Amino acid sequence: MTVPPHPLVAAARDLASRVLAPLAEEVDRDGVPVSSVEALKRSGLLGISAPVADGGSAAPAPVARETAEILAGACCSTWFVQTQHHTPVATLARSGLPVRERLLGPLARGELLSGVAYAQLRAHPRVPVRVTRERGGWRFDGTVPWYTGWGLNDVMLLAGVTDADEALFAFTEAREQPGLRPSPPMRLAALTASRTVSLELDGLWLPDDAVALRTPYASWAVTDRPKNTNASPAVFGITATAIGLLEDDPSAGDTAAALRARLDEVRRQAYELADHPVPTERIEERLECKTRAYDVMRAATTAAVVAGGGRAMDLRSPAQRLAREGMFLLVQGQTAEVRAAHLGSLGSPPRPGPRSHPRPGRLSR
């Protein structure tokens, strides 16, 4: 008997096949449209991990991962915009501060879409965004180097470091306002469609009731560190879609089968590690598995380009888009630790293959 998929997995597949995949090349050229965001809001996927009491689904981790794979494999740009939303939801779900009552329900129900502006915290001890106490609230100054979903998000979760070396997270509207100025949209080699900008903060003032989290930086860093040592479901989504292109090509069947077996194995191991009850343990294994996931993704997207031949260079070809999206995922959420592990893997000598023997006869010089 075939077990029906979880309703949210079914919703992700429907959204991917009906909206995201048919528009993926157009979105890659022209940007994520508001219509795709509205479809996401209606799908129920924005509250996938939010508490049921607040309008979410509290779905288990395997369901959240599978839906991420489906969305990323259909249109990585749209996946990237919506994946920002889940950190604000999780932050509010754990918060006991007043902003929880105001925002968690609308975010969980998909009435609002949130972005995030906190990756700069990982530059510590540098402080790209400084937060200081002012007028019964908080003043933000500095630069957010990357902010995704500008013009699509309703609100953002903004973070900086206080003079007491605390990480402070607060919500504000995702729009230009006094003390907050966006750059022009960045032109990127991949995912330009995600509407990514930098933000200049010059005295942005937010009230106390906008704060969602205030904690010693060291405490925040301990919980943040393991997150990016795990392989991203998006990597597996891109890989699976590239393999699907190969499976549709009669000349690439053997390659597709070999890559599918590699994907299944590394995916299984990655999710076993992600489900380990102590996220700060087995870090080296997580990093090794993450780099192998990158290896399989790179092989699959390269194979899709090779199988497509000259046609793969056309901007209407999904093969070239997948290859560029895969390149983006190599550095998405990258930390110094992840970078060092990946470079170490790339610099390792290849495994020896079968020895070749020269044919008898004249040797060329």
mmCIF file with all atom_site columns, N, CA, C and O in Angstrom, residues 121 124 160-162 164-169 213-223:
data_model
loop_
_atom_site.group_PDB
_atom_site.id
_atom_site.type_symbol
_atom_site.label_atom_id
_atom_site.label_alt_id
_atom_site.label_comp_id
_atom_site.label_asym_id
_atom_site.label_entity_id
_atom_site.label_seq_id
_atom_site.pdbx_PDB_ins_code
_atom_site.Cartn_x
_atom_site.Cartn_y
_atom_site.Cartn_z
_atom_site.occupancy
_atom_site.B_iso_or_equiv
_atom_site.pdbx_formal_charge
_atom_site.auth_seq_id
_atom_site.auth_comp_id
_atom_site.auth_asym_id
_atom_site.auth_atom_id
_atom_site.pdbx_PDB_model_num
ATOM 1  N N  . LEU A 1 121 ? 26.461 38.914 12.263 1.00 0.00 ? 121 LEU A N  1
ATOM 2  C CA . LEU A 1 121 ? 26.887 38.546 13.614 1.00 0.00 ? 121 LEU A CA 1
ATOM 3  C C  . LEU A 1 121 ? 28.065 37.574 13.584 1.00 0.00 ? 121 LEU A C  1
ATOM 4  O O  . LEU A 1 121 ? 28.878 37.544 14.511 1.00 0.00 ? 121 LEU A O  1
ATOM 5  N N  . HIS A 1 124 ? 31.945 38.424 14.179 1.00 0.00 ? 124 HIS A N  1
ATOM 6  C CA . HIS A 1 124 ? 32.484 38.700 15.510 1.00 0.00 ? 124 HIS A CA 1
ATOM 7  C C  . HIS A 1 124 ? 33.895 38.118 15.659 1.00 0.00 ? 124 HIS A C  1
ATOM 8  O O  . HIS A 1 124 ? 34.156 37.016 15.191 1.00 0.00 ? 124 HIS A O  1
ATOM 9  N N  . GLY A 1 160 ? 22.184 42.938 15.754 1.00 0.00 ? 160 GLY A N  1
ATOM 10 C CA . GLY A 1 160 ? 23.455 43.615 15.959 1.00 0.00 ? 160 GLY A CA 1
ATOM 11 C C  . GLY A 1 160 ? 24.013 43.226 17.321 1.00 0.00 ? 160 GLY A C  1
ATOM 12 O O  . GLY A 1 160 ? 23.432 42.406 18.044 1.00 0.00 ? 160 GLY A O  1
ATOM 13 N N  . VAL A 1 161 ? 25.148 43.825 17.664 1.00 0.00 ? 161 VAL A N  1
ATOM 14 C CA . VAL A 1 161 ? 25.836 43.522 18.924 1.00 0.00 ? 161 VAL A CA 1
ATOM 15 C C  . VAL A 1 161 ? 25.833 44.773 19.792 1.00 0.00 ? 161 VAL A C  1
ATOM 16 O O  . VAL A 1 161 ? 26.159 45.875 19.321 1.00 0.00 ? 161 VAL A O  1
ATOM 17 N N  . THR A 1 162 ? 25.468 44.615 21.057 1.00 0.00 ? 162 THR A N  1
ATOM 18 C CA . THR A 1 162 ? 25.406 45.743 21.986 1.00 0.00 ? 162 THR A CA 1
ATOM 19 C C  . THR A 1 162 ? 26.784 46.013 22.599 1.00 0.00 ? 162 THR A C  1
ATOM 20 O O  . THR A 1 162 ? 27.718 45.213 22.468 1.00 0.00 ? 162 THR A O  1
ATOM 21 N N  . ALA A 1 164 ? 27.452 45.703 25.568 1.00 0.00 ? 164 ALA A N  1
ATOM 22 C CA . ALA A 1 164 ? 27.669 44.663 26.578 1.00 0.00 ? 164 ALA A CA 1
ATOM 23 C C  . ALA A 1 164 ? 27.957 43.310 25.931 1.00 0.00 ? 164 ALA A C  1
ATOM 24 O O  . ALA A 1 164 ? 27.916 42.274 26.607 1.00 0.00 ? 164 ALA A O  1
ATOM 25 N N  . ASP A 1 165 ? 28.269 43.322 24.643 1.00 0.00 ? 165 ASP A N  1
ATOM 26 C CA . ASP A 1 165 ? 28.567 42.103 23.880 1.00 0.00 ? 165 ASP A CA 1
ATOM 27 C C  . ASP A 1 165 ? 27.397 41.120 23.898 1.00 0.00 ? 165 ASP A C  1
ATOM 28 O O  . ASP A 1 165 ? 27.566 39.915 24.058 1.00 0.00 ? 165 ASP A O  1
ATOM 29 N N  . GLU A 1 166 ? 26.205 41.671 23.681 1.00 0.00 ? 166 GLU A N  1
ATOM 30 C CA . GLU A 1 166 ? 25.007 40.860 23.543 1.00 0.00 ? 166 GLU A CA 1
ATOM 31 C C  . GLU A 1 166 ? 24.584 40.840 22.072 1.00 0.00 ? 166 GLU A C  1
ATOM 32 O O  . GLU A 1 166 ? 24.779 41.820 21.349 1.00 0.00 ? 166 GLU A O  1
ATOM 33 N N  . ALA A 1 167 ? 24.006 39.734 21.649 1.00 0.00 ? 167 ALA A N  1
ATOM 34 C CA . ALA A 1 167 ? 23.332 39.680 20.350 1.00 0.00 ? 167 ALA A CA 1
ATOM 35 C C  . ALA A 1 167 ? 21.893 40.119 20.580 1.00 0.00 ? 167 ALA A C  1
ATOM 36 O O  . ALA A 1 167 ? 21.187 39.549 21.426 1.00 0.00 ? 167 ALA A O  1
ATOM 37 N N  . LEU A 1 168 ? 21.460 41.146 19.850 1.00 0.00 ? 168 LEU A N  1
ATOM 38 C CA . LEU A 1 168 ? 20.112 41.663 20.011 1.00 0.00 ? 168 LEU A CA 1
ATOM 39 C C  . LEU A 1 168 ? 19.395 41.591 18.665 1.00 0.00 ? 168 LEU A C  1
ATOM 40 O O  . LEU A 1 168 ? 19.905 42.080 17.655 1.00 0.00 ? 168 LEU A O  1
ATOM 41 N N  . PHE A 1 169 ? 18.213 40.959 18.674 1.00 0.00 ? 169 PHE A N  1
ATOM 42 C CA . PHE A 1 169 ? 17.396 40.781 17.477 1.00 0.00 ? 169 PHE A CA 1
ATOM 43 C C  . PHE A 1 169 ? 16.092 41.544 17.659 1.00 0.00 ? 169 PHE A C  1
ATOM 44 O O  . PHE A 1 169 ? 15.419 41.400 18.690 1.00 0.00 ? 169 PHE A O  1
ATOM 45 N N  . LEU A 1 213 ? 14.844 38.941 20.850 1.00 0.00 ? 213 LEU A N  1
ATOM 46 C CA . LEU A 1 213 ? 15.874 38.155 21.539 1.00 0.00 ? 213 LEU A CA 1
ATOM 47 C C  . LEU A 1 213 ? 17.005 39.078 21.952 1.00 0.00 ? 213 LEU A C  1
ATOM 48 O O  . LEU A 1 213 ? 17.452 39.916 21.160 1.00 0.00 ? 213 LEU A O  1
ATOM 49 N N  . ARG A 1 214 ? 17.448 38.908 23.177 1.00 0.00 ? 214 ARG A N  1
ATOM 50 C CA . ARG A 1 214 ? 18.617 39.621 23.684 1.00 0.00 ? 214 ARG A CA 1
ATOM 51 C C  . ARG A 1 214 ? 19.368 38.653 24.572 1.00 0.00 ? 214 ARG A C  1
ATOM 52 O O  . ARG A 1 214 ? 18.855 38.212 25.603 1.00 0.00 ? 214 ARG A O  1
ATOM 53 N N  . THR A 1 215 ? 20.577 38.282 24.157 1.00 0.00 ? 215 THR A N  1
ATOM 54 C CA . THR A 1 215 ? 21.315 37.232 24.851 1.00 0.00 ? 215 THR A CA 1
ATOM 55 C C  . THR A 1 215 ? 22.807 37.479 24.701 1.00 0.00 ? 215 THR A C  1
ATOM 56 O O  . THR A 1 215 ? 23.236 38.112 23.719 1.00 0.00 ? 215 THR A O  1
ATOM 57 N N  . PRO A 1 216 ? 23.632 37.005 25.641 1.00 0.00 ? 216 PRO A N  1
ATOM 58 C CA . PRO A 1 216 ? 25.080 37.143 25.456 1.00 0.00 ? 216 PRO A CA 1
ATOM 59 C C  . PRO A 1 216 ? 25.516 36.566 24.107 1.00 0.00 ? 216 PRO A C  1
ATOM 60 O O  . PRO A 1 216 ? 25.052 35.484 23.704 1.00 0.00 ? 216 PRO A O  1
ATOM 61 N N  . TYR A 1 217 ? 26.409 37.287 23.433 1.00 0.00 ? 217 TYR A N  1
ATOM 62 C CA . TYR A 1 217 ? 26.837 36.825 22.110 1.00 0.00 ? 217 TYR A CA 1
ATOM 63 C C  . TYR A 1 217 ? 27.389 35.403 22.171 1.00 0.00 ? 217 TYR A C  1
ATOM 64 O O  . TYR A 1 217 ? 27.097 34.572 21.307 1.00 0.00 ? 217 TYR A O  1
ATOM 65 N N  . ALA A 1 218 ? 28.178 35.106 23.200 1.00 0.00 ? 218 ALA A N  1
ATOM 66 C CA . ALA A 1 218 ? 28.786 33.774 23.310 1.00 0.00 ? 218 ALA A CA 1
ATOM 67 C C  . ALA A 1 218 ? 27.717 32.690 23.370 1.00 0.00 ? 218 ALA A C  1
ATOM 68 O O  . ALA A 1 218 ? 27.883 31.616 22.785 1.00 0.00 ? 218 ALA A O  1
ATOM 69 N N  . SER A 1 219 ? 26.611 32.963 24.058 1.00 0.00 ? 219 SER A N  1
ATOM 70 C CA . SER A 1 219 ? 25.531 31.975 24.148 1.00 0.00 ? 219 SER A CA 1
ATOM 71 C C  . SER A 1 219 ? 24.870 31.780 22.790 1.00 0.00 ? 219 SER A C  1
ATOM 72 O O  . SER A 1 219 ? 24.556 30.656 22.383 1.00 0.00 ? 219 SER A O  1
ATOM 73 N N  . TRP A 1 220 ? 24.648 32.886 22.071 1.00 0.00 ? 220 TRP A N  1
ATOM 74 C CA . TRP A 1 220 ? 24.042 32.765 20.742 1.00 0.00 ? 220 TRP A CA 1
ATOM 75 C C  . TRP A 1 220 ? 24.959 31.997 19.796 1.00 0.00 ? 220 TRP A C  1
ATOM 76 O O  . TRP A 1 220 ? 24.507 31.132 19.038 1.00 0.00 ? 220 TRP A O  1
ATOM 77 N N  . ALA A 1 221 ? 26.251 32.279 19.855 1.00 0.00 ? 221 ALA A N  1
ATOM 78 C CA . ALA A 1 221 ? 27.199 31.643 18.933 1.00 0.00 ? 221 ALA A CA 1
ATOM 79 C C  . ALA A 1 221 ? 27.258 30.137 19.137 1.00 0.00 ? 221 ALA A C  1
ATOM 80 O O  . ALA A 1 221 ? 27.413 29.378 18.170 1.00 0.00 ? 221 ALA A O  1
ATOM 81 N N  . VAL A 1 222 ? 27.130 29.684 20.385 1.00 0.00 ? 222 VAL A N  1
ATOM 82 C CA . VAL A 1 222 ? 27.161 28.246 20.658 1.00 0.00 ? 222 VAL A CA 1
ATOM 83 C C  . VAL A 1 222 ? 26.022 27.532 19.942 1.00 0.00 ? 222 VAL A C  1
ATOM 84 O O  . VAL A 1 222 ? 26.199 26.436 19.399 1.00 0.00 ? 222 VAL A O  1
ATOM 85 N N  . THR A 1 223 ? 24.850 28.144 19.916 1.00 0.00 ? 223 THR A N  1
ATOM 86 C CA . THR A 1 223 ? 23.716 27.508 19.248 1.00 0.00 ? 223 THR A CA 1
ATOM 87 C C  . THR A 1 223 ? 23.755 27.707 17.741 1.00 0.00 ? 223 THR A C  1
ATOM 88 O O  . THR A 1 223 ? 23.219 26.892 16.985 1.00 0.00 ? 223 THR A O  1
#
